Tab-separated table of C-alpha atoms in Angstrom:
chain	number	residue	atom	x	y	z
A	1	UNK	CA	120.790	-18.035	-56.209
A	2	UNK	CA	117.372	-17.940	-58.164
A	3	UNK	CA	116.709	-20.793	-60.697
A	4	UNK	CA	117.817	-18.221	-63.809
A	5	UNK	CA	121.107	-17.742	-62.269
A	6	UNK	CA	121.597	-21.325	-61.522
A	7	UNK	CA	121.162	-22.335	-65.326
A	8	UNK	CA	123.205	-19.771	-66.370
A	9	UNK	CA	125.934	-20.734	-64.102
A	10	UNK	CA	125.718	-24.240	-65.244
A	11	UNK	CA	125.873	-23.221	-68.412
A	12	UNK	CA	128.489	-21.224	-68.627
A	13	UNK	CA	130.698	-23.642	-66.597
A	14	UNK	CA	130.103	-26.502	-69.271
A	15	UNK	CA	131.422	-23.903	-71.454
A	16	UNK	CA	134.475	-23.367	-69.685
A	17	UNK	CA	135.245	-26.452	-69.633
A	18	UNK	CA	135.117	-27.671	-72.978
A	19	UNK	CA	137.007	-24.366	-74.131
A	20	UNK	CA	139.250	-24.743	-71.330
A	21	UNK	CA	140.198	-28.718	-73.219
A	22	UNK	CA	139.907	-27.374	-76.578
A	23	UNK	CA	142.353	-25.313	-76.101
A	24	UNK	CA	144.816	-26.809	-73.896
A	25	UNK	CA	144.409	-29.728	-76.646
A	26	UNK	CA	145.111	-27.474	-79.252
A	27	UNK	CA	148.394	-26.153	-77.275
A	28	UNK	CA	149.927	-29.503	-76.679
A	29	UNK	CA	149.954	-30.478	-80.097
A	30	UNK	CA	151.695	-27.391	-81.442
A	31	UNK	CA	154.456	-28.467	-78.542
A	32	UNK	CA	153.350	-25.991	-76.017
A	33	UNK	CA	152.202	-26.854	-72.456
A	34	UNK	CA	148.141	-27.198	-72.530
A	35	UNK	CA	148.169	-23.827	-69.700
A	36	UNK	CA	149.225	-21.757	-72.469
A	37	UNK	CA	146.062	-22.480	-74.467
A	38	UNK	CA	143.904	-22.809	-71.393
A	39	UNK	CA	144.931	-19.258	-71.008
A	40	UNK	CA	144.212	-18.053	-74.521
A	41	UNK	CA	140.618	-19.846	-74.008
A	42	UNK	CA	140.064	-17.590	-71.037
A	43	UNK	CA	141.296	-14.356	-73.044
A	44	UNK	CA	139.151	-15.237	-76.090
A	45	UNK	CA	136.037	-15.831	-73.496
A	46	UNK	CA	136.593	-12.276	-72.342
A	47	UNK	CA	135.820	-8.961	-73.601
A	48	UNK	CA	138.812	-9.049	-76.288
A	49	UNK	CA	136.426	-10.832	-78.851
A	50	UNK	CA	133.254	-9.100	-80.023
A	51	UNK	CA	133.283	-6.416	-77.572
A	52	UNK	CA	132.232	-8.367	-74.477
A	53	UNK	CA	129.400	-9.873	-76.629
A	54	UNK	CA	130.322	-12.951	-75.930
A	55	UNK	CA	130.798	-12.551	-72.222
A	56	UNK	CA	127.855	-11.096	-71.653
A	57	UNK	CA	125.854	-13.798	-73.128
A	58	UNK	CA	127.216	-16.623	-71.803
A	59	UNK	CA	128.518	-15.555	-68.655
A	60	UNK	CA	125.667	-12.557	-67.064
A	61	UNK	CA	127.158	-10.166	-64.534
A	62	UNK	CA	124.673	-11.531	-61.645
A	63	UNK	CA	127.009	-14.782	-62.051
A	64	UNK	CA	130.300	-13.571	-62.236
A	65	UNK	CA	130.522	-13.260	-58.163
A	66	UNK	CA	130.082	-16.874	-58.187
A	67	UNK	CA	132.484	-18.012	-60.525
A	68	UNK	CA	135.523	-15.935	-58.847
A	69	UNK	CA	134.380	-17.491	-55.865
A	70	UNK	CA	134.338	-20.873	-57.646
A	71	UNK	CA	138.031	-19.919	-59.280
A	72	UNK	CA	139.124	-18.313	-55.929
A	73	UNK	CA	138.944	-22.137	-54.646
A	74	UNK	CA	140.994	-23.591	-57.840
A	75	UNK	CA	143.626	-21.417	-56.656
A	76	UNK	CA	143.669	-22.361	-53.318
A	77	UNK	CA	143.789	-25.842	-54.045
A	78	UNK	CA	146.550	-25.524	-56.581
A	79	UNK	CA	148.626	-23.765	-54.233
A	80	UNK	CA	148.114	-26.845	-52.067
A	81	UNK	CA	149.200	-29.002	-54.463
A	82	UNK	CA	152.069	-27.232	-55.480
A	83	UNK	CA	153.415	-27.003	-51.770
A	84	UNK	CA	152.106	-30.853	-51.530
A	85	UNK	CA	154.977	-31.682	-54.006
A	86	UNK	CA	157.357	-29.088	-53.070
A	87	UNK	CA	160.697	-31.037	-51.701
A	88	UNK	CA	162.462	-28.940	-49.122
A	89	UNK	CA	165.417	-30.895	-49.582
A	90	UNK	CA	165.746	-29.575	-53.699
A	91	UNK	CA	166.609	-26.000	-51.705
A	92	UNK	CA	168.844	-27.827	-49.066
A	93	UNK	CA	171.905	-29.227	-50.199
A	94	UNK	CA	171.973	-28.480	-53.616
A	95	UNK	CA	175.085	-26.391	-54.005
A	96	UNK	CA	176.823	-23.473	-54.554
A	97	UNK	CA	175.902	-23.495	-58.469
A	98	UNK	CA	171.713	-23.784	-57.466
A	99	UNK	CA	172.007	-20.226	-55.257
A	100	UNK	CA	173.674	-18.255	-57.053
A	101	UNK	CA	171.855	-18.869	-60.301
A	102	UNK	CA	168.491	-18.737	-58.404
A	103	UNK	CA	169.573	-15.535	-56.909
A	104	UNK	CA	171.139	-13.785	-60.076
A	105	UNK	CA	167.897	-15.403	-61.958
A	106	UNK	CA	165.929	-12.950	-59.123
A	107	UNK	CA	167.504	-9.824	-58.346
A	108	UNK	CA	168.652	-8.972	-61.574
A	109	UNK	CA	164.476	-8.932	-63.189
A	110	UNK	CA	163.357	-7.981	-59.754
A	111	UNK	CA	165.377	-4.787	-59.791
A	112	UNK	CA	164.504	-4.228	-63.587
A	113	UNK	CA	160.925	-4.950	-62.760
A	114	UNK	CA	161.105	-2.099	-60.199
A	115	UNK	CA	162.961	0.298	-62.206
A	116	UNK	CA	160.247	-0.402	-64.754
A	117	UNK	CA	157.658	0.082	-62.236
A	118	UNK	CA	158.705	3.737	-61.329
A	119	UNK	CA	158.546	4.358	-65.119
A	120	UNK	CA	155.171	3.307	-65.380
A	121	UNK	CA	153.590	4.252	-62.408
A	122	UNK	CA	153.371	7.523	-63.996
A	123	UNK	CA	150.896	6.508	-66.196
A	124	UNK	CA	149.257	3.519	-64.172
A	125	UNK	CA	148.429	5.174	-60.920
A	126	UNK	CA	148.386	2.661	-57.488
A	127	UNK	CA	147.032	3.355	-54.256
A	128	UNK	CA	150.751	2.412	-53.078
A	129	UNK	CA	153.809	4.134	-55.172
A	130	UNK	CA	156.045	1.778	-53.279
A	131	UNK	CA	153.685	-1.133	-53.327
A	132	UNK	CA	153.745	-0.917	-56.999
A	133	UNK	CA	157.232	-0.698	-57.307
A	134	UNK	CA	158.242	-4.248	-55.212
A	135	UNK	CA	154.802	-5.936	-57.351
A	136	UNK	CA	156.343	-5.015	-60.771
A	137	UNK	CA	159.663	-6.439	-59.300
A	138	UNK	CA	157.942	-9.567	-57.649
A	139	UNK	CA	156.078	-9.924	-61.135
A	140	UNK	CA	159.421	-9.985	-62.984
A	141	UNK	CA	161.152	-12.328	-61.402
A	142	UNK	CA	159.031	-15.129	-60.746
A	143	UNK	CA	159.515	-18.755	-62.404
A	144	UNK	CA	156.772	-21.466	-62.735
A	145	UNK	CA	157.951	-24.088	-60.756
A	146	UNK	CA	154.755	-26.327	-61.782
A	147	UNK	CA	154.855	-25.656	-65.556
A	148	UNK	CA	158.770	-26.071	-65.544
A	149	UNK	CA	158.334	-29.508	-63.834
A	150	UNK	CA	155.753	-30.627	-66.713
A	151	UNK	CA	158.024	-29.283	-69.389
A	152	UNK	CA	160.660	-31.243	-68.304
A	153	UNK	CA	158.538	-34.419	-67.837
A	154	UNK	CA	156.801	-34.054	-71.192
A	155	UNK	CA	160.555	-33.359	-72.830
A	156	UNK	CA	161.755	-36.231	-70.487
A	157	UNK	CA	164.523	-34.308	-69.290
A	158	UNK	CA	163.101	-34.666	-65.435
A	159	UNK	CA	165.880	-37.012	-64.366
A	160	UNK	CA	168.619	-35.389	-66.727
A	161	UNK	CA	171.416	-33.130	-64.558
A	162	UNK	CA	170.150	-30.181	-66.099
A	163	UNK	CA	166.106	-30.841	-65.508
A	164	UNK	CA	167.218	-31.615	-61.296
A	165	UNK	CA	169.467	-28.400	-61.515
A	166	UNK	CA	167.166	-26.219	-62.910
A	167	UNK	CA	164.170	-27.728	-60.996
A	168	UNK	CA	166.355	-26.615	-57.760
A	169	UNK	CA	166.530	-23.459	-59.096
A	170	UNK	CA	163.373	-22.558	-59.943
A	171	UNK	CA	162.098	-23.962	-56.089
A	172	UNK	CA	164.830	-21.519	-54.718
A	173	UNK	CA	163.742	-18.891	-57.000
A	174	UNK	CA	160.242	-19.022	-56.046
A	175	UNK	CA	160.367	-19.119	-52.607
A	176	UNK	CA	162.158	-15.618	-52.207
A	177	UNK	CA	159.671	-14.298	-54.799
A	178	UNK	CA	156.908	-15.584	-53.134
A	179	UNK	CA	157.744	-14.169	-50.015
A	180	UNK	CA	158.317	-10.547	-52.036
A	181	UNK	CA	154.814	-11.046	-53.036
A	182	UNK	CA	154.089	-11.431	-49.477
A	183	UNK	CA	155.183	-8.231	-48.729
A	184	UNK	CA	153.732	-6.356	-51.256
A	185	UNK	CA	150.569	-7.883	-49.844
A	186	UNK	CA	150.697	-6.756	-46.369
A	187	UNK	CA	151.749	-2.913	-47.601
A	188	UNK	CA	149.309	-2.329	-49.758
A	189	UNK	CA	146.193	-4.457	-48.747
A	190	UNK	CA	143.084	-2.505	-48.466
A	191	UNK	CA	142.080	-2.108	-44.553
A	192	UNK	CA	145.280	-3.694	-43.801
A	193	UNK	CA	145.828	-4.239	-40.153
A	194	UNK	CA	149.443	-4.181	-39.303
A	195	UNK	CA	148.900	-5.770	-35.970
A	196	UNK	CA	147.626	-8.658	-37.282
A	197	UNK	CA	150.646	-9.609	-39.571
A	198	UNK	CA	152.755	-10.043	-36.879
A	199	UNK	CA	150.943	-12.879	-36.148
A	200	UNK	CA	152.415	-14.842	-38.967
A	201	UNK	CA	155.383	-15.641	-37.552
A	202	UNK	CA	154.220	-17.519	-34.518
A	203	UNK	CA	151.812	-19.031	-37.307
A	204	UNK	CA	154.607	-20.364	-39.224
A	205	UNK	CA	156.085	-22.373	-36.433
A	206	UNK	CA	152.432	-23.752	-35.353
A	207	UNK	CA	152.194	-24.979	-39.264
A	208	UNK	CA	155.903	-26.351	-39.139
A	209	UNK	CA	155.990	-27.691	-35.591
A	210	UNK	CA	152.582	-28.859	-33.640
A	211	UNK	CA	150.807	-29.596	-37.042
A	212	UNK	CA	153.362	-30.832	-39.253
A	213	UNK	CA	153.519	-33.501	-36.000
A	214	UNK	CA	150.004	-33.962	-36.047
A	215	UNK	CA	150.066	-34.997	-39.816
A	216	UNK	CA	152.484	-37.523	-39.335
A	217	UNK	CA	150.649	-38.929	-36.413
A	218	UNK	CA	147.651	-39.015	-38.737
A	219	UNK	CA	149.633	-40.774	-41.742
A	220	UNK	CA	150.995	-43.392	-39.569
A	221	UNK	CA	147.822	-44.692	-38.903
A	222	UNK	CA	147.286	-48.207	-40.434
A	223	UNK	CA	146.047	-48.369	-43.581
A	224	UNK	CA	145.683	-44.799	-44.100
A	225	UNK	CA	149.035	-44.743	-46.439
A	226	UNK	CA	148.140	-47.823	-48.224
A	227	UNK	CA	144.455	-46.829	-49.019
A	228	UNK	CA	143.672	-42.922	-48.281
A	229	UNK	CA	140.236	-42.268	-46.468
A	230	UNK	CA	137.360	-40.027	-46.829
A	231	UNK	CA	138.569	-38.287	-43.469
A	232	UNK	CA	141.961	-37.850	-45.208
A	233	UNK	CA	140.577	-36.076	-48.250
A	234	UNK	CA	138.550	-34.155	-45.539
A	235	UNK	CA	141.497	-33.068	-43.838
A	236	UNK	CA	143.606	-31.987	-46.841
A	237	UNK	CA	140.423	-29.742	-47.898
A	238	UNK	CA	139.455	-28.812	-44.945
A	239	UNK	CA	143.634	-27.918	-43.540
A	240	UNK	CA	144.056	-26.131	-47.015
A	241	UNK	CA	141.102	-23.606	-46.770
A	242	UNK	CA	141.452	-22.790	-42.938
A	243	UNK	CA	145.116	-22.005	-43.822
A	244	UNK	CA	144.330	-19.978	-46.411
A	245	UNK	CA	141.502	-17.971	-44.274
A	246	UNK	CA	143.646	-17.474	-41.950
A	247	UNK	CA	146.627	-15.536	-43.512
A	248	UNK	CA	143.645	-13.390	-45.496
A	249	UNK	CA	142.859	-12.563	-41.783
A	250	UNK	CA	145.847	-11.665	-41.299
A	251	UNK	CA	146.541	-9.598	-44.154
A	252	UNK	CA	148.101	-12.084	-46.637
A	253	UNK	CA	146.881	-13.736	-49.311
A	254	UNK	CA	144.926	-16.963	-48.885
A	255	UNK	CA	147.547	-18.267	-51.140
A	256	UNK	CA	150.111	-18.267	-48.849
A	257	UNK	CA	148.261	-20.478	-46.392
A	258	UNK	CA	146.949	-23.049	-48.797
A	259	UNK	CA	150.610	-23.274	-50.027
A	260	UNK	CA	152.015	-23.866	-47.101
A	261	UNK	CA	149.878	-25.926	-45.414
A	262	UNK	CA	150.813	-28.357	-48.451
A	263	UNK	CA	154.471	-28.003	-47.610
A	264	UNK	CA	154.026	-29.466	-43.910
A	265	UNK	CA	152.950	-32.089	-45.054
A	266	UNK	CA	155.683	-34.962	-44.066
A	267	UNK	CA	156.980	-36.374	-46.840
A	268	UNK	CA	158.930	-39.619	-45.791
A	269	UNK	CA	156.400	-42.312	-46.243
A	270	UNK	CA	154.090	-40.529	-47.740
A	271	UNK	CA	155.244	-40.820	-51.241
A	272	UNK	CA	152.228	-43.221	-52.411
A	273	UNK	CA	149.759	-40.959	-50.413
A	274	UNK	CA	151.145	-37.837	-52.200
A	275	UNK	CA	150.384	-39.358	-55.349
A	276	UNK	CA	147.210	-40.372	-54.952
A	277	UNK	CA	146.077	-36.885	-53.498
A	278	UNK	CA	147.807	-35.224	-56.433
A	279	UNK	CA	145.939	-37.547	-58.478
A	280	UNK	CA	142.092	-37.149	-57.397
A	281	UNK	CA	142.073	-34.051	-56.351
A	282	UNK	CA	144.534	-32.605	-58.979
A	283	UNK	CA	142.127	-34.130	-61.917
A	284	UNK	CA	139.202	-32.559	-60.274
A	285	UNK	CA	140.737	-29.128	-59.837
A	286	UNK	CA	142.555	-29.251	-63.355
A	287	UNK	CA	139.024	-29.969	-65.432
A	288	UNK	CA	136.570	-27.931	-63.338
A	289	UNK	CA	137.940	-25.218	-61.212
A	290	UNK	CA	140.933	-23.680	-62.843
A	291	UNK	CA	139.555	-23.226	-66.365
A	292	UNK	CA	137.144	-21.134	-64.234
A	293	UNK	CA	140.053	-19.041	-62.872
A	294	UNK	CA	141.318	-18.490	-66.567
A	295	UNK	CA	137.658	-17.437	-67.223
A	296	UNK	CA	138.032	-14.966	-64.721
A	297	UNK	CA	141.337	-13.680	-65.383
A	298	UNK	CA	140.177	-13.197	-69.002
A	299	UNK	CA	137.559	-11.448	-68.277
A	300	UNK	CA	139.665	-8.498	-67.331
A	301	UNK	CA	141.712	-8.941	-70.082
A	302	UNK	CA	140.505	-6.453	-73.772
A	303	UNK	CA	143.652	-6.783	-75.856
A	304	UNK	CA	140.916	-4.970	-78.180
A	305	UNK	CA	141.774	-1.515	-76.727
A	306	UNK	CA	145.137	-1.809	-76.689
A	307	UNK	CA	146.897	1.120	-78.762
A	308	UNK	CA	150.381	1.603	-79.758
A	309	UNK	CA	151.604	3.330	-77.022
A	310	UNK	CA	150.602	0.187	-75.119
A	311	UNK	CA	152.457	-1.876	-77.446
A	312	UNK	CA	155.568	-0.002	-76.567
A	313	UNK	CA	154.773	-0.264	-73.103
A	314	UNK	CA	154.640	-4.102	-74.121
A	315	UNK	CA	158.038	-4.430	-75.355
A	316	UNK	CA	159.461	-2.916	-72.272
A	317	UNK	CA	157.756	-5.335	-70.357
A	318	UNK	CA	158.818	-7.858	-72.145
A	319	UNK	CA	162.285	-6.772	-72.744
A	320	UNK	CA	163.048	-6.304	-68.671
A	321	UNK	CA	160.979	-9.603	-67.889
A	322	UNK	CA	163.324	-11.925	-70.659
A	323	UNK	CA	165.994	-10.430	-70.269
A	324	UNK	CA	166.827	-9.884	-66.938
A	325	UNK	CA	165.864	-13.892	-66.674
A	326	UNK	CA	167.827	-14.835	-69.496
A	327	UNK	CA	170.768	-12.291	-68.428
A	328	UNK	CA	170.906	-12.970	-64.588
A	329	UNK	CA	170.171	-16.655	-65.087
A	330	UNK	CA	172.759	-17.435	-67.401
A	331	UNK	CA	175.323	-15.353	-65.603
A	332	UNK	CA	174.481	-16.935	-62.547
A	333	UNK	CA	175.161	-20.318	-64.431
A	334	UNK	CA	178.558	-19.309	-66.237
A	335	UNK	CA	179.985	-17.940	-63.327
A	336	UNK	CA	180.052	-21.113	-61.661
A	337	UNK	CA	181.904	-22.722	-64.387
A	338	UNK	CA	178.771	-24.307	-66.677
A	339	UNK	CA	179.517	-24.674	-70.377
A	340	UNK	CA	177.927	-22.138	-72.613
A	341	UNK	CA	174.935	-24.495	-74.057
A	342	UNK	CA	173.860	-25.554	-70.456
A	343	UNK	CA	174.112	-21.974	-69.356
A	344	UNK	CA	171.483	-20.987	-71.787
A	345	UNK	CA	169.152	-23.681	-71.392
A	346	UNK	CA	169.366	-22.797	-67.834
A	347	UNK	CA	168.329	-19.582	-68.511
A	348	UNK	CA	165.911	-20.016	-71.219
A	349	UNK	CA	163.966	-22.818	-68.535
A	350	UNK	CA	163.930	-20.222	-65.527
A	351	UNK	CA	162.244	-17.990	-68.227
A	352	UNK	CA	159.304	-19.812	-67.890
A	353	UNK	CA	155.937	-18.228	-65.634
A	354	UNK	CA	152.611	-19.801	-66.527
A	355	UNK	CA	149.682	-20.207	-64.681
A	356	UNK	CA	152.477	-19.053	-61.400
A	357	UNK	CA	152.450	-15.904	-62.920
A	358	UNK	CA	148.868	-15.106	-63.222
A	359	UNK	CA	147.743	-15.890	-60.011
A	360	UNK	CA	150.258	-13.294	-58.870
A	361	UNK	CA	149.259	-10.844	-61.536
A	362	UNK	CA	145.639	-11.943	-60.381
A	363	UNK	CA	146.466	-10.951	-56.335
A	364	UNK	CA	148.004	-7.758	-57.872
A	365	UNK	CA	144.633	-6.944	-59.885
A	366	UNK	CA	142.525	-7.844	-57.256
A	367	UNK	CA	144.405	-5.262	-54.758
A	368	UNK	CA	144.039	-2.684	-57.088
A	369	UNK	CA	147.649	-2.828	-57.784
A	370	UNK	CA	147.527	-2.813	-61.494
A	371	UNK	CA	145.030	-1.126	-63.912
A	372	UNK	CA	143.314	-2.933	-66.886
A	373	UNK	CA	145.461	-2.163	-69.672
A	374	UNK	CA	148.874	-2.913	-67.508
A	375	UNK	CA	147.010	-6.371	-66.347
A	376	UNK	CA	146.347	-7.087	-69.870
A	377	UNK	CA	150.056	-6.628	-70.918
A	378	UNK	CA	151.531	-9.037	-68.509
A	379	UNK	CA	149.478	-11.426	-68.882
A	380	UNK	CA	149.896	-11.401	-72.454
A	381	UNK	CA	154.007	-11.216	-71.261
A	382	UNK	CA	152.997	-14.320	-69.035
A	383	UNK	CA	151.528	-16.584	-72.013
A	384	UNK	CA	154.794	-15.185	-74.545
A	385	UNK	CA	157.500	-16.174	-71.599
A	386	UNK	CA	156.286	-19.919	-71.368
A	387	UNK	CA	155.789	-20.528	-75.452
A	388	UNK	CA	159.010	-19.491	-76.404
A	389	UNK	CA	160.695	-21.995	-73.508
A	390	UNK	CA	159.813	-24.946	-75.294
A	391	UNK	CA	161.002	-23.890	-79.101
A	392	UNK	CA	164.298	-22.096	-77.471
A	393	UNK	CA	164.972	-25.250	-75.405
A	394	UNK	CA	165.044	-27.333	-78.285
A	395	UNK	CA	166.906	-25.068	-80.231
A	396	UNK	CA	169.665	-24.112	-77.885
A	397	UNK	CA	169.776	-27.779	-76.104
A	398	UNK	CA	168.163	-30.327	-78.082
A	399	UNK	CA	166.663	-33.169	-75.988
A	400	UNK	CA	169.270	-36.229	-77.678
A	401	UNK	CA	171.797	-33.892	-76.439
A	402	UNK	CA	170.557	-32.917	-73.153
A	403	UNK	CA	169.981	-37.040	-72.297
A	404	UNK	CA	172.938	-37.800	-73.008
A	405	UNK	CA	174.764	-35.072	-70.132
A	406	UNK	CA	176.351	-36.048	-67.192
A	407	UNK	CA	177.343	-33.744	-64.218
A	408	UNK	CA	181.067	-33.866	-65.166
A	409	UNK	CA	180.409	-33.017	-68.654
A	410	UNK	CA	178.521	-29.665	-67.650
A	411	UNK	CA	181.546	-27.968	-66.731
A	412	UNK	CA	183.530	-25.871	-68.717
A	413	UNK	CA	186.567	-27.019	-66.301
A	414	UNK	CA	186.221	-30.693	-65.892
A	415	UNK	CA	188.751	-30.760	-62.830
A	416	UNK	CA	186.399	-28.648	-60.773
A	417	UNK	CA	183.043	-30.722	-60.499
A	418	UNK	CA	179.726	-28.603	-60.073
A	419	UNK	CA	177.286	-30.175	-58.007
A	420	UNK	CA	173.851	-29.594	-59.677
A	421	UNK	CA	171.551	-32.379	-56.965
A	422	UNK	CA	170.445	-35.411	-57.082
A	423	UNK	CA	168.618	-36.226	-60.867
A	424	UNK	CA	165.300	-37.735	-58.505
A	425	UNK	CA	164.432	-33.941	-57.640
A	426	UNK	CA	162.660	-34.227	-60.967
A	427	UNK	CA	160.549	-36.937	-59.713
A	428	UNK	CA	158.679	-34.236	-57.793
A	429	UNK	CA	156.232	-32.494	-60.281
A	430	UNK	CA	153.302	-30.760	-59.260
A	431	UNK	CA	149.887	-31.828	-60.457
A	432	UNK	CA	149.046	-28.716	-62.955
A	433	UNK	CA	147.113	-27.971	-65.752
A	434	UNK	CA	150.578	-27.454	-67.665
């Protein structure tokens, strides 16, 4: 890196960053979670504005390889967060009511999304047909389990019956989606070797058996619990990125990895530890390195060149992606005897995507799954899914209301109890820019 380059990366970081505030600032006063404006800042950063003016001048092309790498890392280390906090138990246990709405709040976008996707292949042309096809359904159905956990906490409905059912949900919902996206990933990566994805499997059990043991040797250490370590933070970031290099060896997405080597980590005892982790390296990751990523996602963003056949393209997208959550969601919900208001709030909350949905849109952009324009349309679908939740919560379930709900009065048939988990599965929530 020459001294030019270096200024002008340090530059355009500062940048960034303050935009990156600004804007999630900005958001949470109007009532909408800050990644909604973080997003917007990234957009507006981008070639949308000015022609790429902008861009250009703050952000040269001889950087640009440095600040994906830069966001590439953000990503990681959210995804290791997110498994960090992700309670296995929420998916365990949880009912009858919890699958079937996370499935129905699934299948039914996931198989719009891919009849969508052999609509618009046509005019969107992928190096996989069928690739393209299961990503438009993977990029339907998904549901922001982060961003859903900080709506809740912000509305204070984490602890409420309907914040732990729909927080059960949305973990259910997300791990079949994820592992959709998963294989999307090893069909269509580019020099893909098949051989090599095999090996996940027998990866899997290393991550949940010999290391997940090792872990809890290492947190039962004295002290280490009551006053994390250097060597700790060392191991989280050093466990994270090895993960995630080694499922983009083997074909997956270095997502994947960091996520999951999160999730081994054991969680009984570790509840202070967790914290703290979330906190310091959370804070870092939040100001710094993910208002890069949104830089980088809005680069490749130019709602400028959008015409109105694009537009209608738009309200397709948009009308498969809310509906088929709102539809499948709240069928899911009713079917199992909720009352009509809860139903919809249900729904409505499992509408939400967020910064989960652009790093997906992000792996699908980077695989040369989707083109420019199509990229820009969902992630402009992304940013419209998560600011309506808030408004249609309120509307449909207002927060006096929703406080005041007990499991028994959920039901539309009060002699047949619903179980919707424990209300502490809200006490879980991811450490997000949301």
């Amino acid at each position: 890196m020459t001294s030019s380059q270096a200024s002008a990366l340090l530059t355009g970081l500062a940048v960034v960053i303050v935009a990156a505030a600004l804007f999630g600032a900005l958001a949470r006063r109007l009532g909408q979670p800050p990644v909604v404006g973080e997003i917007l800042a990234g957009v507006l950063l981008g070639p949308t504005l000015f022609d790429g003016a902008l861009s250009r001048a703050l952000l040269p092309s001889d950087i640009r390889p440095f600040l994906t790498a830069l966001a590439d890392v953000g990503v990681a280390v959210f995804m290791f967060l997110v498994g960090l906090e992700f309670d296995r138990g929420m998916v365990r246990g949880t009912g009858r009511i919890a699958a079937s709405v996370s499935l129905a709040s699934l299948l039914l976008p996931c198989g719009l999304g891919m009849a969508l996707g052999t609509l618009l292949v046509r005019d969107h042309p992928s190096p996989d047909r069928l690739g393209f096809v299961l990503f438009m359904g993977a990029a339907m159905s998904v549901t922001a389990f982060p961003v859903l956990a900080r709506i809740l906490t912000d509305r204070n409905l984490d602890r409420t019956p309907l914040g732990a059912l729909a927080l059960c949900c949305a973990a259910f919902a997300d791990v079949l989606a994820w592992s959709l996206l998963a294989v999307v990933v090893a069909i269509v990566a580019p020099g893909g070797n098949p051989e090599r994805a095999l090996l996940f499997p027998p990866y899997l059990l290393l991550m949940l058996y010999p290391v997940r043991w090792l872990l809890g040797r290492l947190l039962k250490r004295p002290g280490v619990v009551a006053q994390p370590t250097a060597v700790l933070l060392a191991t989280a970031f050093a466990g994270l990125l090895l993960s995630g290099a080694a499922t983009e060896w083997m074909g997956l997405h270095f997502i994947f990895g960091a996520f999951l080597f999160g999730a081994v980590v054991p969680r009984p005892g570790s509840e202070r530890l967790r914290a703290e982790l979330s906190e310091r390296v959370g804070l870092v990751n939040n100001a710094l390195l993910l208002p890069v990523f949104f830089l980088v996602a809005g680069l490749q963003v130019d709602l400028s060149r959008l015409g109105w056949s694009d537009l209608g393209e738009l309200a397709l997208i948009l009308l498969v992606a809310v509906g088929g959550k709102l539809v499948g969601a709240y069928t899911g919900a009713y079917a199992n005897g909720l009352d009509r208001r809860i139903s919809s709030a249900l729904a409505v909350l499992m509408n939400t995507r967020g910064l989960t949905e652009l790093i997906i849109l992000s792996v699908g952009r980077q695989l040369g799954i989707l083109d420019g324009r199509l990229y820009s349309l969902m992630v402009v679908m992304a940013v419209l899914t998560t600011a309506m939740t808030g408004p249609l919560l309120q509307a449909i379930y207002p927060r006096a209301l929703a406080l005041r709900a007990t499991p028994q009065n959920m039901t539309r048939r009060r002699r047949e109890p619903v179980t919707v988990g424990d209300t502490h599965a809200g006490a879980d929530r991811p450490h997000d820019p949301s």
